[in-house]
CSV table of C-alpha atoms and ligand atoms in Angstrom, one decimal:
chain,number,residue,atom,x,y,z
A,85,UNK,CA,-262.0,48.1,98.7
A,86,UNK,CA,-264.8,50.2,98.8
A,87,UNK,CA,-267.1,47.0,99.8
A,88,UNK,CA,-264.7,45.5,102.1
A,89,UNK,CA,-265.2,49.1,104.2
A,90,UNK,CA,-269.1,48.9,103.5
A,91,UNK,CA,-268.7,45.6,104.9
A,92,UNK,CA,-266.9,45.3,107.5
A,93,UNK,CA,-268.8,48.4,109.3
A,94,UNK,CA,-271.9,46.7,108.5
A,95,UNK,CA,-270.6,43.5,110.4
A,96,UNK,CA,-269.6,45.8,113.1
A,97,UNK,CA,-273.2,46.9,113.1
A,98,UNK,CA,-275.0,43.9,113.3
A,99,UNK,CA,-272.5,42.4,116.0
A,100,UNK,CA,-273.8,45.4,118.0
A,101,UNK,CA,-277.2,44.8,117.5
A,102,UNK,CA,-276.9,41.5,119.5
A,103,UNK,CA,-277.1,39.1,115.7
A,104,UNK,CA,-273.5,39.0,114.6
A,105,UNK,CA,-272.6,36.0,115.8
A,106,UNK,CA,-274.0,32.7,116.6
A,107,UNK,CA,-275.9,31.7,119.1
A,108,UNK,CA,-277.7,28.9,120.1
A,109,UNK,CA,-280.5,30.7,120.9
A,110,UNK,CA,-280.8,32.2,117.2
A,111,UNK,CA,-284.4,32.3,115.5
A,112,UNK,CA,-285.2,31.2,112.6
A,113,UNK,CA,-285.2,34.6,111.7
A,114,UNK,CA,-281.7,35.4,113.0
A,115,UNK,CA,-280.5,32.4,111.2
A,116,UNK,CA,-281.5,34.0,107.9
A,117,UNK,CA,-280.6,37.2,108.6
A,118,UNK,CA,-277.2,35.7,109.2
A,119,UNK,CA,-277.0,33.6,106.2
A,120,UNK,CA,-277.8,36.4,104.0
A,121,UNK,CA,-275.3,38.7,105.6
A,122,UNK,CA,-272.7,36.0,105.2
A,123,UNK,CA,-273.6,36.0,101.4
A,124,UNK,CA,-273.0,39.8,101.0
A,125,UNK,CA,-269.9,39.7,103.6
A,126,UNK,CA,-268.2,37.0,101.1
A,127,UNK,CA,-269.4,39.5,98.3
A,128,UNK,CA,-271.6,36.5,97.2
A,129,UNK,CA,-274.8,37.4,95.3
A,130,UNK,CA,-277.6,34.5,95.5
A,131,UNK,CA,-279.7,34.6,92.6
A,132,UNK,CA,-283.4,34.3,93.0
A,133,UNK,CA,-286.7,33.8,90.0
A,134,UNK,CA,-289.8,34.7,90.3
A,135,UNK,CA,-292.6,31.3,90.2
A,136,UNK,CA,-289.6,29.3,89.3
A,137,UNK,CA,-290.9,25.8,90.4
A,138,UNK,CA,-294.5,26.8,89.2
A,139,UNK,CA,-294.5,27.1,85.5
A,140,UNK,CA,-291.6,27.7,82.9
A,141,UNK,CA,-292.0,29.1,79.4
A,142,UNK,CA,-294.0,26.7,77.9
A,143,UNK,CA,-294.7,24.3,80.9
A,144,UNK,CA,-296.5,24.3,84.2
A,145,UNK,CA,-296.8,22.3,86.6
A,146,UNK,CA,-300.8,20.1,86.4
A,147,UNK,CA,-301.0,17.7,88.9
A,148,UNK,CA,-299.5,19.7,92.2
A,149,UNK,CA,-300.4,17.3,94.9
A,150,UNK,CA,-298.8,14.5,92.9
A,151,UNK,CA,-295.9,16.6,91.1
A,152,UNK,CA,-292.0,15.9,92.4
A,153,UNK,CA,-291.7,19.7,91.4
A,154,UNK,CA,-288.4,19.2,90.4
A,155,UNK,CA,-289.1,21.0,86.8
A,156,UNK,CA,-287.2,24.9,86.4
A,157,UNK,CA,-286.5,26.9,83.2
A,158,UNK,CA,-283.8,28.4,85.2
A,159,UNK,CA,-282.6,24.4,86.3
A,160,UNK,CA,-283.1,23.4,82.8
A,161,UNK,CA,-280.5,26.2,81.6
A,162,UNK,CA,-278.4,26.3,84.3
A,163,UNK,CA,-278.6,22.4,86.1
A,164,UNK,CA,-279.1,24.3,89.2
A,165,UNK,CA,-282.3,26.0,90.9
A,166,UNK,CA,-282.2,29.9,91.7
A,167,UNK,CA,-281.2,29.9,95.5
A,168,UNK,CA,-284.2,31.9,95.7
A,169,UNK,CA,-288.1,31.4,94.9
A,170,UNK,CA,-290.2,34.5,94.6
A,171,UNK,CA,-294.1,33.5,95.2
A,172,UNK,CA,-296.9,36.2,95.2
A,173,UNK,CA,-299.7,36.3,97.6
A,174,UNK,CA,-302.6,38.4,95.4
A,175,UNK,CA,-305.5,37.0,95.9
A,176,UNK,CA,-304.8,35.3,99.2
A,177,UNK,CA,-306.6,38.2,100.7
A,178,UNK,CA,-310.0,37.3,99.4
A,179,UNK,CA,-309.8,33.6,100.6
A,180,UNK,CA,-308.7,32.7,96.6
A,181,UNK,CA,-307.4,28.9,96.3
A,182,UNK,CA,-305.4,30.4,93.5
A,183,UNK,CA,-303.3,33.1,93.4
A,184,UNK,CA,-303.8,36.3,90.2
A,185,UNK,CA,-301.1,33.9,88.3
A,186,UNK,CA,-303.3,30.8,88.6
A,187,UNK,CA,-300.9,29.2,90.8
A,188,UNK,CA,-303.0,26.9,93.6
A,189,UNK,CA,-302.0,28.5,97.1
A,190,UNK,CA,-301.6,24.7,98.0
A,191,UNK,CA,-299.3,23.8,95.8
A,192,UNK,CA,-297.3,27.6,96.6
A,193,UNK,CA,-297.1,25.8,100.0
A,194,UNK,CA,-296.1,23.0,99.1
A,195,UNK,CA,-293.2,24.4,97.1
A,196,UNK,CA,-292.4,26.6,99.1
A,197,UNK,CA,-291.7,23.9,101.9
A,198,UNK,CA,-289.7,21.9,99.3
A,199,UNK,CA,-287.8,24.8,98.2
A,200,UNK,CA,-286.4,25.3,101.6
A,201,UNK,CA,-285.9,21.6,102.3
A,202,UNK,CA,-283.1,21.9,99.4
A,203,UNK,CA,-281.7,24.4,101.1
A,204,UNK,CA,-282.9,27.2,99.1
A,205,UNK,CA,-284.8,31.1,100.5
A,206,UNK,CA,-288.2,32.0,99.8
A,207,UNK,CA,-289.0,35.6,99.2
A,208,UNK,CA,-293.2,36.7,99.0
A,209,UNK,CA,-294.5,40.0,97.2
A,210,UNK,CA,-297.9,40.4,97.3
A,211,UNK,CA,-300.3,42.2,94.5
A,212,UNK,CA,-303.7,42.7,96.3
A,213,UNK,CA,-306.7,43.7,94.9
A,214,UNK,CA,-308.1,47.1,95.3
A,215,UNK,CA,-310.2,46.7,98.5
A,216,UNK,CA,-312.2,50.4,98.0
A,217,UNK,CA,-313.3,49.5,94.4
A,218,UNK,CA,-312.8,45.7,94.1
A,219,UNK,CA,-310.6,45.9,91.1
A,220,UNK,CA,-307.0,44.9,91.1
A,221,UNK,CA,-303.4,46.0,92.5
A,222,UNK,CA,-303.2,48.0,89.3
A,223,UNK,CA,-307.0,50.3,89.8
A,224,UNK,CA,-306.1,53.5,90.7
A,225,UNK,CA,-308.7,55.0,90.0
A,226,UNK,CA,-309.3,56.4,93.4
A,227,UNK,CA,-306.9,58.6,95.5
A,228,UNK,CA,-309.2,57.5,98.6
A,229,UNK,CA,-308.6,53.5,98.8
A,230,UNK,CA,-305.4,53.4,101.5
A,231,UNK,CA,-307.5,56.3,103.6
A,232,UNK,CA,-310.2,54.2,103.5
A,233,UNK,CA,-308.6,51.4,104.7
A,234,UNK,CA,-306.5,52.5,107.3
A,235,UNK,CA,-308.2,52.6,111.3
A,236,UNK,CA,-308.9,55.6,111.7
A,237,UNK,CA,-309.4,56.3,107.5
A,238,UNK,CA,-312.7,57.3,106.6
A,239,UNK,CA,-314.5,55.2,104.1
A,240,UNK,CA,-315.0,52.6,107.2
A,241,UNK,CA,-313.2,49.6,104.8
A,242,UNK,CA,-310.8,49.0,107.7
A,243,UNK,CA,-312.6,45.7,108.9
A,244,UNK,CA,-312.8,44.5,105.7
A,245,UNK,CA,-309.0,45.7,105.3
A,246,UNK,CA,-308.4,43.7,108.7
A,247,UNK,CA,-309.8,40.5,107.4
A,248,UNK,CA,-307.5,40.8,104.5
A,249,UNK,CA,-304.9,40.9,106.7
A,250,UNK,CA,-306.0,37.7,108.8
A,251,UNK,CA,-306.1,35.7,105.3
A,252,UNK,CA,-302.3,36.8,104.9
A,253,UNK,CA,-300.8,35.9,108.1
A,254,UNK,CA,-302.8,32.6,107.9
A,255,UNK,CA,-301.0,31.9,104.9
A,256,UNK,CA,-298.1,32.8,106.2
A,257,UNK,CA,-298.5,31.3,109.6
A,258,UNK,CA,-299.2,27.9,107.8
A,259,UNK,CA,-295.4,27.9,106.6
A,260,UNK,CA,-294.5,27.6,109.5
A,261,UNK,CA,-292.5,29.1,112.5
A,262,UNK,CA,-289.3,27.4,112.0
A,263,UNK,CA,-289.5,28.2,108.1
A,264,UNK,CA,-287.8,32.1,107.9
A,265,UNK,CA,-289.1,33.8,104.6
A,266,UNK,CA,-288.6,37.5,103.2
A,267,UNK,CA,-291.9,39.1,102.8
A,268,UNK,CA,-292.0,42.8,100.7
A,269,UNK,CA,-295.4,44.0,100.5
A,270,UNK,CA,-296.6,47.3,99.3
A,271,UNK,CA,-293.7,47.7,97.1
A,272,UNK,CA,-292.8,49.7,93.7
A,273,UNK,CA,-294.8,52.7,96.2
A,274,UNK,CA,-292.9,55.6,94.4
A,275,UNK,CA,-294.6,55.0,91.2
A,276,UNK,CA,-298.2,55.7,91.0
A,277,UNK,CA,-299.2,52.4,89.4
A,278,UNK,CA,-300.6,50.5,92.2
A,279,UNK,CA,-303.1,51.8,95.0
A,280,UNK,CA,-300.6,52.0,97.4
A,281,UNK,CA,-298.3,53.9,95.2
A,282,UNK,CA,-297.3,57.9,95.3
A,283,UNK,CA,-300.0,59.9,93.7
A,284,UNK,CA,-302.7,57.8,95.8
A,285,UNK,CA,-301.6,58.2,99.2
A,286,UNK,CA,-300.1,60.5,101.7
A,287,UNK,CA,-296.4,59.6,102.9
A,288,UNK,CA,-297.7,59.4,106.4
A,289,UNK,CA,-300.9,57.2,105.2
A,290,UNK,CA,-298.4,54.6,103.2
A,291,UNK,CA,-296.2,54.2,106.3
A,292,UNK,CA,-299.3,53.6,108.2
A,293,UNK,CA,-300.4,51.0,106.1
A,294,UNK,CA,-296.6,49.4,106.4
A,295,UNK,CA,-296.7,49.3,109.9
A,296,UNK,CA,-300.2,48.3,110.0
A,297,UNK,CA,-299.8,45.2,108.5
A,298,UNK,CA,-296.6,44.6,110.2
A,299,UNK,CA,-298.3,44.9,114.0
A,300,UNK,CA,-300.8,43.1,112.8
A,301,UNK,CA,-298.7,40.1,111.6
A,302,UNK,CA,-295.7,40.3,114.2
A,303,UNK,CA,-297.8,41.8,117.1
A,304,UNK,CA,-300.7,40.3,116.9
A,305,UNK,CA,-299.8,37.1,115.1
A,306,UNK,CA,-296.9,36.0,116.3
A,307,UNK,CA,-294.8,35.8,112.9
A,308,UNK,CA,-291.8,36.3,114.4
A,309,UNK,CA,-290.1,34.1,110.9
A,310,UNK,CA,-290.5,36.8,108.4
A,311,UNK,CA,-287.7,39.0,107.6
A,312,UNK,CA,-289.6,42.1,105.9
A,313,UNK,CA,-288.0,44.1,102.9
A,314,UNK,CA,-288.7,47.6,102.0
A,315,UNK,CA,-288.7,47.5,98.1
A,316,UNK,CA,-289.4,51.3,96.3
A,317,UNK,CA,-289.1,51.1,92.7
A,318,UNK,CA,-285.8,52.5,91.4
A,319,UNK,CA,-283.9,54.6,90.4
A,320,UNK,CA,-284.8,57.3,93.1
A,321,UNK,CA,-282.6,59.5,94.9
A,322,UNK,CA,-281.9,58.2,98.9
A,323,UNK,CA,-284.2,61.4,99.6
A,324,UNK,CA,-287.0,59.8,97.9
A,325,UNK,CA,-286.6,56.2,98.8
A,326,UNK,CA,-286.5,57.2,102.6
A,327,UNK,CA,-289.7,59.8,102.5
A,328,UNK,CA,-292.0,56.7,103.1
A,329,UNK,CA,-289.7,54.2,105.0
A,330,UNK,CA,-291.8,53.0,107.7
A,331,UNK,CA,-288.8,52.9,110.3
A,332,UNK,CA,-286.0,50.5,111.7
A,333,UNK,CA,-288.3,48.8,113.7
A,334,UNK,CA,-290.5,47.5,110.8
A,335,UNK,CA,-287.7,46.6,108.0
A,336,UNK,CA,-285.3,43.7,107.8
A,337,UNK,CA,-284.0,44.6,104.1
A,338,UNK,CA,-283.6,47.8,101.9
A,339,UNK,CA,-284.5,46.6,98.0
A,340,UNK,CA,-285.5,47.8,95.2
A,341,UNK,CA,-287.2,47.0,92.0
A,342,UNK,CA,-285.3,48.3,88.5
A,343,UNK,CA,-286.0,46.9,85.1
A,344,UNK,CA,-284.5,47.3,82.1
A,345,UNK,CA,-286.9,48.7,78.9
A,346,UNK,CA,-285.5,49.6,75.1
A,347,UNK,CA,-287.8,52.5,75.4
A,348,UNK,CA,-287.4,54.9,72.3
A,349,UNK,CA,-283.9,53.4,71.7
A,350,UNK,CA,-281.5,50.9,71.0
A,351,UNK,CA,-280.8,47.4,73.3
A,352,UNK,CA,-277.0,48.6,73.6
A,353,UNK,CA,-278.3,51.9,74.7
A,354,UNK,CA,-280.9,50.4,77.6
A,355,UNK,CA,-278.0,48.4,78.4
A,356,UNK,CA,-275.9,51.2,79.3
A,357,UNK,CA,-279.1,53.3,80.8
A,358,UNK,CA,-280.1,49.9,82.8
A,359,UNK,CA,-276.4,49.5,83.9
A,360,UNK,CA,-275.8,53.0,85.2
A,361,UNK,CA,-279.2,52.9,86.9
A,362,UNK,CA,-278.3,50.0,88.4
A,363,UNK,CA,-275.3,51.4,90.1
A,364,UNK,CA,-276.0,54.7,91.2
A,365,UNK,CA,-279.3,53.4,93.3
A,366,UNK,CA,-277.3,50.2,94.6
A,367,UNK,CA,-274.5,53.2,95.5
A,368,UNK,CA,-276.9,55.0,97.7
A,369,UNK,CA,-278.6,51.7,98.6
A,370,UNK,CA,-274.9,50.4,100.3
A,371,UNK,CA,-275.0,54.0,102.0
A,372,UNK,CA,-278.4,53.6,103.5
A,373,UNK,CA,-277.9,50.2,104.5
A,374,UNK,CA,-274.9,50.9,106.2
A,375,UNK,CA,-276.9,54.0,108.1
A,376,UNK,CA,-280.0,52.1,108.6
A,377,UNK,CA,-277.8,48.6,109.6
A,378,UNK,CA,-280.3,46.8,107.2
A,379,UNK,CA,-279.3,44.2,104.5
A,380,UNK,CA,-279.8,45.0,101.1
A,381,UNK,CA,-281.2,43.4,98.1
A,382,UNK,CA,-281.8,43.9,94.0
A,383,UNK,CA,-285.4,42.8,95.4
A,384,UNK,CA,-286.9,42.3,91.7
A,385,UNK,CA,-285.1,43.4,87.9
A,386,UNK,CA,-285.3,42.2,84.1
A,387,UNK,CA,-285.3,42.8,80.7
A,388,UNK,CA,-288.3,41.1,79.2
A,389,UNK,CA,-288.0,38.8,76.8
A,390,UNK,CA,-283.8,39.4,77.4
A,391,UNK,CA,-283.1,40.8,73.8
A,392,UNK,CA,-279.7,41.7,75.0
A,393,UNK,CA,-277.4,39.0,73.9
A,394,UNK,CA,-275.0,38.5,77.1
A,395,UNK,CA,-277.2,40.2,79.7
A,396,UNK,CA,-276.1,38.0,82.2
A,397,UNK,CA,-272.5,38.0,81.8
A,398,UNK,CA,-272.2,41.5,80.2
A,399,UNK,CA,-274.6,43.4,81.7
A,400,UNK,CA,-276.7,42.2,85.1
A,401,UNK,CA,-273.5,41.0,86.6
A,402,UNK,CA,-271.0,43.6,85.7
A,403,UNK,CA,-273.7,46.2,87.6
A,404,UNK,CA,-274.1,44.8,90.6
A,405,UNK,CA,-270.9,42.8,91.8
A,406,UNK,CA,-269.0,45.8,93.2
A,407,UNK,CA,-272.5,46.1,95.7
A,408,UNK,CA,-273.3,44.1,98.7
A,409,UNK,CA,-276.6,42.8,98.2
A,410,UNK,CA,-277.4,39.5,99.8
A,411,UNK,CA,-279.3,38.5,96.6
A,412,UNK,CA,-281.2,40.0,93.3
A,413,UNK,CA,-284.1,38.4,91.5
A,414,UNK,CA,-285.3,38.0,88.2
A,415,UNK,CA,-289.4,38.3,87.7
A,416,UNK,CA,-291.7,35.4,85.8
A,417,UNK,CA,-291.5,33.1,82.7
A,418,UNK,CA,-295.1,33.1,82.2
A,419,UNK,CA,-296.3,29.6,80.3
A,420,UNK,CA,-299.4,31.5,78.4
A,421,UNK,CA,-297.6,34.7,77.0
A,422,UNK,CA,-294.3,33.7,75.2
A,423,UNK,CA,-292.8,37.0,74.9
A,424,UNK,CA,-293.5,37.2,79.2
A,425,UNK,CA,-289.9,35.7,80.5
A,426,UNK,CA,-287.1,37.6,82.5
A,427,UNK,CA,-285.0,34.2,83.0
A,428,UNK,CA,-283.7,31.8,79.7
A,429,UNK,CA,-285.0,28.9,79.1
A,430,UNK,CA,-284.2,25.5,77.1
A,431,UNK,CA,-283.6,26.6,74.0
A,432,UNK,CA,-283.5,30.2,73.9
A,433,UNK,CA,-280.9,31.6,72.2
A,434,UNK,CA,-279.1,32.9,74.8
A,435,UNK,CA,-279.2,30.2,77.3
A,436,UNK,CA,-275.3,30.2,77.4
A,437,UNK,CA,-274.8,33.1,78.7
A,438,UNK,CA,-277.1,32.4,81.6
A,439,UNK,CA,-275.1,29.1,82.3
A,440,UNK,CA,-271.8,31.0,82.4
A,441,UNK,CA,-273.9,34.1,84.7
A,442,UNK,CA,-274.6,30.7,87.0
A,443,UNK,CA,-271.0,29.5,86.8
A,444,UNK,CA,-269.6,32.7,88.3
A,445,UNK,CA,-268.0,32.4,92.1
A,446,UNK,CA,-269.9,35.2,93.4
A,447,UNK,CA,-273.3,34.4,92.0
A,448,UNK,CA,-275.1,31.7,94.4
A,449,UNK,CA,-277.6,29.3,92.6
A,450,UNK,CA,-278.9,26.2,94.3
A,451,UNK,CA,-277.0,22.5,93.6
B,601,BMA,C1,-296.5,41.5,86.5
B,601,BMA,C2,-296.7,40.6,85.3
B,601,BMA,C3,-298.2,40.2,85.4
B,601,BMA,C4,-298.4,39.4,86.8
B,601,BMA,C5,-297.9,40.3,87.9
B,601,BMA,C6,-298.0,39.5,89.3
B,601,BMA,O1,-295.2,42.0,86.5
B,601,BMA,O2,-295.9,39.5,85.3
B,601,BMA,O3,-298.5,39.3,84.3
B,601,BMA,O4,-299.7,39.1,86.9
B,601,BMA,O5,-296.6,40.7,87.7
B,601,BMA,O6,-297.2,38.4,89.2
């Protein structure tokens, strides 16, 4: 009931905003935008993984340019792909051929492309490295690095910064401009474990750097494919996630990033924790969405190494069904830590439960 009202006013919003039905004259964009409202209007939820096509839990991919990459964990489980395909971009920025994960920006291309000729949605975060001290996303060991970067920052990094940024939309422009793909940088800013995060900016100097790169890419650029995604860490109250949104003009979809950790104590009790979390910021996230006529994801969330024996079924699912997000991802199986995996794999022990988590109506994989 409560999502049908949530619904239908957002449909009523996005019909008045010129994209709610149609048109021949869509974009690519629009044509994305529509898809994923569709999803969340049918209270479908598609499901996305992180480097899916790239590497599995004890696999990667060798021999890219050669390599049908038709190999997923989540396919493996499941016998479907995730209808979504998270790539990162760190390292792109330098000129890297590989990104911080190893993965060969050729063949994230190259997936990427193949991903979307199944019919599936790409979605890009992006973990650059600290362009003030040259460490990584995760240096914060200056307060001064986003200052420094920004025009008029002191510190005079800004046309380094600016080259950083022509790498990026290069990348991006290479995808091409009939090829619509969700792009979230600078995200997980309320916490302060990335450069860009709370303790190491101003609020005014974080939605600088949004906007910055934004103009740059859509202004400047021409990348007039990329729906952009806000994407704060949760759970936060809607007071905090809206002190550094950049504005309207510059956001395409409100997510947010919540894992699940045991912590201190027990996996029943993160359950619970996770599960309550989940709700209360996908509550205020419907309400802002509906405010801010934006779509709305579950942009990243896990429990690593899923120690929770029906997580899908008993716990992702059950939190965010009643919510109209468009979709909600699941982060990495890395192939060189074994413990490193947010998806099941052949042979885990819970790889049923996934399977039935796919075989649900309302969850979207990709046939
Ligand atoms: C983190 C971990 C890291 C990884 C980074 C970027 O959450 O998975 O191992 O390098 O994301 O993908």
């Amino acid at each position: 009931m409560k999502k049908l009202v949530l619904l239908s006013a957002l449909a009523l919003a996005l019909a008045a905003c010129g994209s709610g039905n149609k048109k021949p004259m869509e974009t690519p964009k629009d044509q994305l935008v529509h898809r994923l409202f569709e999803y969340a209007q049918n209270g479908q939820i598609a499901y996305g993984h992180q480097d899916d096509l790239f590497y599995g839990h004890n696999w990667k991919v060798t021999d890219w340019e050669h390599d049908p990459l038709e190999r997923s964990d989540v396919k493996d489980v499941t016998g479907k792909y995730p209808m979504l395909l998270g790539c990162d971009l760190g390292g792109i920025e330098l000129g890297d051929s590989c990104n911080l994960d190893r993965i060969p920006f050729g063949l994230m291309r190259k997936a990427v492309l193949e991903h979307v000729a199944r019919g599936g949605v790409v979605t890009f975060s992006w973990h650059p490295r600290n362009p003030l001290t040259g460490g990584d996303a995760w240096d914060i060991s200056s307060k001064e690095v986003v200052r420094s970067i920004l025009p008029k920052g002191e510190g005079g990094k800004a046309p380094e910064f600016r080259e950083w940024l022509v790498r990026l939309a290069d990348f991006l422009e290479s995808i091409g401009p009939e090829v619509p793909v969700i792009f979230r940088p600078w995200h997980e800013h309320l916490g302060s474990w990335f450069w860009w995060g709370k303790e190491l900016c101003s609020e005014e100097e974080y939605k600088e750097l949004y906007r910055l790169t934004w103009l740059y890419c859509v202004k400047e650029r021409g990348l007039t494919n990329i729906l952009w995604c806000y994407s704060p860490n949760g759970p936060i109250s809607p007071e905090e996630y809206m002190s550094r949104y950049p504005g309207d003009e510059f956001v395409d979809i409100l997510g947010t990033d919540i894992y699940e950790y045991v912590g201190d104590g027990s996996v029943p009790e993160a359950d619970v924790r996770f599960s309550e979390q989940v709700k209360d910021m996908l509550r205020s996230l419907s309400a802002m969405s509906l405010e801010h006529q934006k779509l709305m994801c579950l942009s990243e969330t896990g429990f690593e190494g899923i120690p929770s024996p029906s997580w899908w079924t008993g716990v992702l699912e059950p939190a965010i069904r009643e919510f109209p997000i468009c979709y909600v991802l699941t982060w990495r199986n890395a192939h060189d830590k074994p413990g490193h995996f947010y998806a099941a794999w052949k042979g885990f022990e819970n790889e049923a439960d996934m399977k039935a988590f796919s075989d649900k109506e309302n969850i979207l994989f990709l046939d």
